[in-house]
Coordinates of C-alpha atoms and ligand atoms in Angstrom, one line a residue:
X290 CA 131.6 104.0 98.8
X291 CA 132.3 100.6 97.3
X292 CA 130.8 97.6 99.0
X293 CA 132.8 94.4 99.1
X294 CA 130.4 91.4 98.5
X295 CA 131.1 87.7 98.9
X296 CA 128.7 85.2 97.4
X297 CA 128.1 81.8 99.0
X298 CA 126.5 79.1 96.7
X299 CA 128.3 80.9 93.9
X300 CA 127.9 78.0 91.4
X301 CA 124.2 77.6 92.1
X302 CA 121.4 78.9 89.9
X303 CA 120.9 82.0 92.1
X304 CA 124.5 82.4 93.1
X305 CA 125.7 82.7 89.5
X306 CA 123.2 85.4 88.8
X307 CA 124.1 87.3 92.0
X308 CA 127.8 87.1 91.1
X309 CA 127.2 88.6 87.7
X310 CA 124.9 91.3 89.1
X311 CA 127.4 92.3 91.8
X312 CA 130.2 92.5 89.2
X313 CA 128.2 94.8 87.1
X314 CA 127.1 97.2 89.9
X315 CA 129.2 100.3 89.9
X316 CA 129.1 100.6 93.8
X317 CA 130.1 97.0 94.5
X318 CA 133.1 94.7 94.2
X319 CA 132.8 91.0 93.9
X320 CA 135.1 90.0 96.8
X321 CA 135.0 86.2 97.0
X322 CA 132.9 83.3 95.8
X323 CA 132.4 80.2 97.8
X324 CA 131.0 76.8 96.7
X325 CA 132.0 73.3 97.6
X326 CA 131.9 72.5 93.9
X327 CA 134.3 75.4 93.2
X328 CA 137.6 73.5 93.1
X329 CA 139.6 74.8 90.1
X330 CA 136.9 77.2 89.0
X331 CA 137.7 80.9 88.3
X332 CA 135.4 83.9 88.8
X333 CA 135.7 84.7 85.1
X334 CA 134.1 81.4 84.2
X335 CA 131.0 82.5 86.1
X336 CA 130.8 86.2 85.4
X337 CA 132.4 86.3 82.0
X338 CA 134.8 89.1 83.0
X339 CA 138.5 88.4 83.5
X340 CA 139.1 91.7 85.3
X341 CA 140.5 91.1 88.9
X342 CA 140.1 87.4 88.3
X343 CA 140.4 85.0 91.3
X344 CA 139.8 81.3 92.1
X345 CA 136.6 80.3 93.9
X346 CA 137.0 79.0 97.4
X347 CA 135.4 75.8 98.7
X348 CA 135.5 76.9 102.3
X349 CA 134.0 80.1 103.8
X350 CA 136.5 81.1 106.5
X351 CA 139.4 80.9 104.0
X352 CA 137.5 83.1 101.6
X353 CA 136.8 85.7 104.3
X354 CA 140.4 85.9 105.4
X355 CA 141.6 86.2 101.8
X356 CA 139.0 88.7 100.4
X357 CA 137.9 90.7 103.5
X358 CA 134.3 91.2 102.4
X359 CA 131.8 93.5 104.1
X360 CA 128.6 91.8 103.0
X361 CA 127.9 88.1 102.4
X362 CA 125.0 87.1 100.1
X363 CA 123.9 83.4 100.7
X364 CA 122.0 81.3 98.2
X365 CA 122.9 77.8 99.3
X366 CA 120.6 75.2 100.9
X367 CA 118.7 74.9 104.2
X368 CA 121.5 72.8 105.7
X369 CA 124.5 75.0 104.8
X370 CA 123.0 78.5 105.4
X371 CA 123.0 78.5 109.2
X372 CA 126.6 77.6 109.5
X373 CA 127.6 80.1 106.8
X374 CA 125.7 82.9 108.5
X375 CA 127.2 82.1 111.9
X376 CA 130.7 82.1 110.4
X377 CA 130.1 85.4 108.6
X378 CA 128.6 87.2 111.6
X379 CA 131.4 86.0 113.9
X380 CA 133.7 87.8 111.4
X381 CA 131.5 91.0 111.6
X382 CA 130.3 90.6 108.1
X383 CA 126.7 91.7 107.3
X384 CA 124.6 88.8 105.9
X385 CA 121.9 89.0 103.2
X386 CA 120.2 85.6 103.2
X387 CA 118.2 84.4 100.3
X388 CA 118.3 80.7 101.1
X389 CA 114.9 79.5 102.4
X390 CA 114.2 76.8 105.0
X391 CA 115.9 78.3 108.1
X392 CA 114.0 77.3 111.3
X393 CA 112.5 80.1 113.4
X394 CA 114.9 79.4 116.3
X395 CA 117.9 79.5 113.9
X396 CA 116.7 82.9 112.6
X397 CA 116.5 84.1 116.2
X398 CA 120.0 82.8 117.1
X399 CA 121.4 84.6 114.0
X400 CA 119.7 87.8 115.0
X401 CA 121.3 87.6 118.4
X402 CA 124.7 86.8 117.0
X403 CA 124.4 89.8 114.6
X404 CA 123.6 92.1 117.5
X405 CA 126.5 90.8 119.6
X406 CA 128.8 91.5 116.7
X407 CA 127.4 95.0 115.9
X408 CA 126.2 94.0 112.4
X409 CA 122.9 92.7 110.9
X410 CA 121.5 89.7 109.2
X411 CA 118.7 90.1 106.7
X412 CA 116.5 87.0 106.1
X413 CA 114.6 87.7 102.8
X414 CA 112.2 84.9 101.7
X415 CA 111.6 86.6 98.4
X416 CA 113.7 89.3 96.6
X417 CA 111.2 89.9 93.9
X418 CA 109.7 93.3 94.5
X419 CA 106.4 92.2 92.9
X420 CA 106.2 89.3 95.3
X421 CA 106.5 91.6 98.3
X422 CA 103.7 93.7 96.9
X423 CA 101.6 90.5 96.3
X424 CA 102.1 89.6 100.0
X425 CA 101.1 93.2 101.1
X426 CA 98.0 93.2 98.9
X427 CA 97.0 89.8 100.2
X428 CA 97.2 91.0 103.8
X429 CA 95.0 93.9 102.9
X430 CA 92.5 91.7 101.1
X431 CA 92.4 89.3 104.0
X432 CA 90.9 92.0 106.2
X433 CA 87.8 92.0 104.0
X434 CA 87.9 88.5 102.5
X435 CA 89.1 86.1 105.2
X436 CA 88.7 82.9 103.2
X437 CA 92.0 82.4 101.4
X438 CA 94.2 79.7 100.1
X439 CA 97.8 79.9 98.7
X440 CA 99.0 78.0 95.6
X441 CA 102.8 78.2 95.1
X442 CA 104.4 76.8 92.0
X443 CA 108.2 76.3 91.5
X444 CA 110.7 74.4 89.3
X445 CA 111.2 70.7 90.1
X446 CA 114.7 71.2 91.6
X447 CA 113.4 73.2 94.6
X448 CA 114.4 71.3 97.8
X449 CA 112.0 72.7 100.4
X450 CA 108.2 72.8 100.4
X451 CA 106.2 74.9 101.0
X452 CA 108.1 77.9 99.8
X453 CA 109.2 80.5 102.3
X454 CA 107.1 83.1 100.5
X455 CA 104.0 80.9 100.8
X456 CA 104.5 80.5 104.6
X457 CA 105.1 84.2 105.0
X458 CA 102.0 85.0 103.0
X459 CA 99.9 82.7 105.1
X460 CA 101.2 84.2 108.3
X461 CA 100.4 87.7 107.0
X462 CA 96.9 86.7 106.0
X463 CA 96.3 85.0 109.4
X464 CA 97.5 88.2 111.2
X465 CA 95.4 90.5 109.1
X466 CA 92.0 88.8 109.2
X467 CA 89.8 89.4 112.1
X468 CA 88.5 85.8 112.4
X469 CA 89.5 82.5 110.9
X470 CA 86.7 81.0 108.8
X471 CA 85.4 77.8 110.4
X472 CA 86.4 74.6 108.7
X473 CA 83.7 72.0 107.8
X474 CA 83.5 69.6 110.7
X475 CA 82.2 66.9 108.3
X476 CA 84.9 67.3 105.7
X477 CA 86.0 63.9 104.2
X478 CA 89.6 63.7 103.0
X479 CA 89.7 60.8 100.6
X480 CA 93.4 61.2 99.8
X481 CA 96.0 62.5 102.4
X482 CA 97.2 66.0 101.5
X483 CA 94.2 66.8 99.3
X484 CA 93.6 70.1 101.1
X485 CA 97.4 70.9 101.2
X486 CA 99.5 72.0 104.2
X487 CA 98.1 74.4 106.7
X488 CA 99.8 77.5 108.3
X489 CA 97.6 79.2 110.9
X490 CA 94.5 78.0 109.2
X491 CA 95.6 79.0 105.7
X492 CA 95.9 76.1 103.3
X493 CA 99.0 76.0 101.1
X494 CA 99.4 73.9 98.0
X495 CA 102.8 73.3 96.5
X496 CA 103.3 72.5 92.8
X497 CA 106.7 71.4 91.5
X498 CA 107.1 71.2 87.7
X499 CA 109.9 71.5 85.1
X500 CA 109.8 74.8 83.2
X501 CA 108.5 76.9 86.2
X502 CA 110.7 79.4 88.0
X503 CA 108.8 80.9 91.0
X504 CA 105.1 81.7 91.0
X505 CA 102.3 82.2 93.5
X506 CA 98.6 82.7 93.6
X507 CA 96.6 83.9 96.6
X508 CA 92.9 83.1 96.0
X509 CA 90.2 84.7 98.1
X510 CA 86.6 83.6 98.2
X511 CA 83.7 85.8 99.3
X512 CA 79.9 85.7 98.9
X513 CA 79.4 85.3 95.2
X514 CA 82.8 86.7 94.3
X515 CA 86.5 85.7 94.1
X516 CA 89.8 87.6 94.0
X517 CA 93.1 86.2 92.8
X518 CA 96.4 88.0 93.4
X519 CA 99.2 86.4 91.3
X520 CA 102.9 87.0 91.0
X521 CA 105.3 85.4 88.5
X522 CA 109.1 85.4 88.5
X523 CA 109.7 84.3 84.9
X524 CA 113.5 84.5 85.2
X525 CA 116.0 84.6 88.1
X526 CA 116.9 88.1 87.1
X527 CA 113.6 89.2 88.7
X528 CA 115.3 88.7 92.1
X529 CA 118.4 90.9 91.4
X530 CA 117.0 94.4 91.9
X531 CA 116.0 93.2 95.4
X532 CA 119.4 91.7 96.1
X533 CA 121.1 95.0 95.1
X534 CA 118.6 97.0 97.3
X535 CA 119.4 94.8 100.3
X536 CA 123.2 94.8 99.9
X537 CA 123.2 98.6 99.6
X538 CA 121.0 99.2 102.6
X539 CA 122.0 96.4 105.1
X540 CA 124.9 98.3 106.7
X541 CA 122.4 100.9 108.0
X542 CA 120.8 98.1 110.2
X543 CA 121.7 96.2 113.3
X544 CA 120.4 92.8 114.4
X545 CA 117.7 90.9 112.6
X546 CA 116.0 92.3 109.5
X547 CA 113.1 90.3 108.0
X548 CA 111.8 90.7 104.5
X549 CA 112.7 93.0 101.6
X550 CA 109.9 95.4 102.7
X551 CA 112.2 96.8 105.4
X552 CA 114.4 98.2 102.7
X553 CA 111.5 99.3 100.5
X554 CA 109.8 101.5 103.0
Ligands
LIG486 N1 114.9 84.6 98.5 C1 114.6 84.5 97.2 O1 114.1 85.4 96.6 C2 115.0 83.2 96.5 C3 114.8 83.1 95.1 C4 115.2 81.9 94.5 C5 115.8 80.9 95.3 N2 115.9 81.0 96.6 C6 116.5 80.0 97.5 O2 117.9 80.1 97.3 C7 118.5 78.8 97.6 C8 119.4 78.4 96.5 O3 118.6 78.2 95.3 P1 119.3 77.7 93.9 O4 118.2 77.4 93.0 O5 120.4 78.7 93.5 O6 120.0 76.3 94.4 P2 121.2 75.5 93.7 O7 121.1 74.1 94.2 O8 121.2 75.8 92.2 O9 122.5 76.2 94.3 C9 123.0 76.0 95.6 C10 124.5 76.1 95.6 O10 125.0 76.1 96.9 C11 126.2 75.4 97.0 N3 126.5 75.0 98.4 C12 126.1 74.0 99.1 N4 126.6 74.0 100.3 C13 127.4 75.2 100.4 C14 128.1 75.8 101.4 N5 128.3 75.2 102.6 N6 128.8 76.9 101.1 C15 128.7 77.5 99.9 N7 127.9 77.0 98.9 C16 127.3 75.8 99.2 C17 125.9 74.2 96.1 O11 127.1 73.5 95.7 C18 125.2 74.9 94.9 O12 126.1 75.3 93.9 C19 117.3 77.9 97.9 O13 117.1 77.8 99.3 C20 116.1 78.6 97.2 O14 114.9 78.2 97.8 C21 115.5 82.2 97.3

């Protein structure tokens, strides 16, 4: 059965890639594109295909009423995503959320709203299948090598730090290790931030540079040995198989879904 998919943030770096991917998927129809910068822009200008062309909407409710989508895929920004997801769920539209930066209480509220409306909301901090495996491998390593730090590296346009993936990785490491290694009581921090941010005792370092896409290293230290688990997204297409997987599977779920691994297992 064909799935009608609406893309929010359709003129963004990720939204454009998602729109093209959906258009090329045999089981999906691109049913609406929303972006506040979309005035006067046509779908064909983004996807390159003039088949069933339509104008982009600048407002979500209007797009929903016009195009009747079943699933919304959101790649916007931390401020816009919560409102977009609420609107979609109230219209009984399944939500696949790639935008990072939602607060925990907002995620819980969206899960509740999804349940009340008999649909689901998937909050996916990373759609790259390799990145999900990196997190799972890191959790396994943490059982045996509890000393770990995370270095995440992204392009310089990324708004939020640290990345959602880094925070999730740190939480998974913290949950998997039996004991948190003791910090040095006599540590001297000569420059604020030198040891990075801290999530449940796991230090996270964020690097922002031109030329990067999305990369992460999880470094483990043990007695006389080290282990580095690294994942690289070289191109935004790396996220697309995960987006397709989530869009295809989400209608089988109700309430809150967290992480791509739900759809992988
Ligand atoms: N989960 C993942 O695997 C993954 C991968 C890459 C990026 N991201 C996240 O996706 C988000 C988008 O990243 P990007 O690089 O495409 O950003 P971007 O800035 O290139 O694009 C965001 C787009 O959203 C639009 N927008 C703003 N408010 C909107 C609204 N209310 N409704 C609809 N559209 C709106 C903007 O005009 C812009 O075109 C970020 O939060 C980023 O961290 C997640």
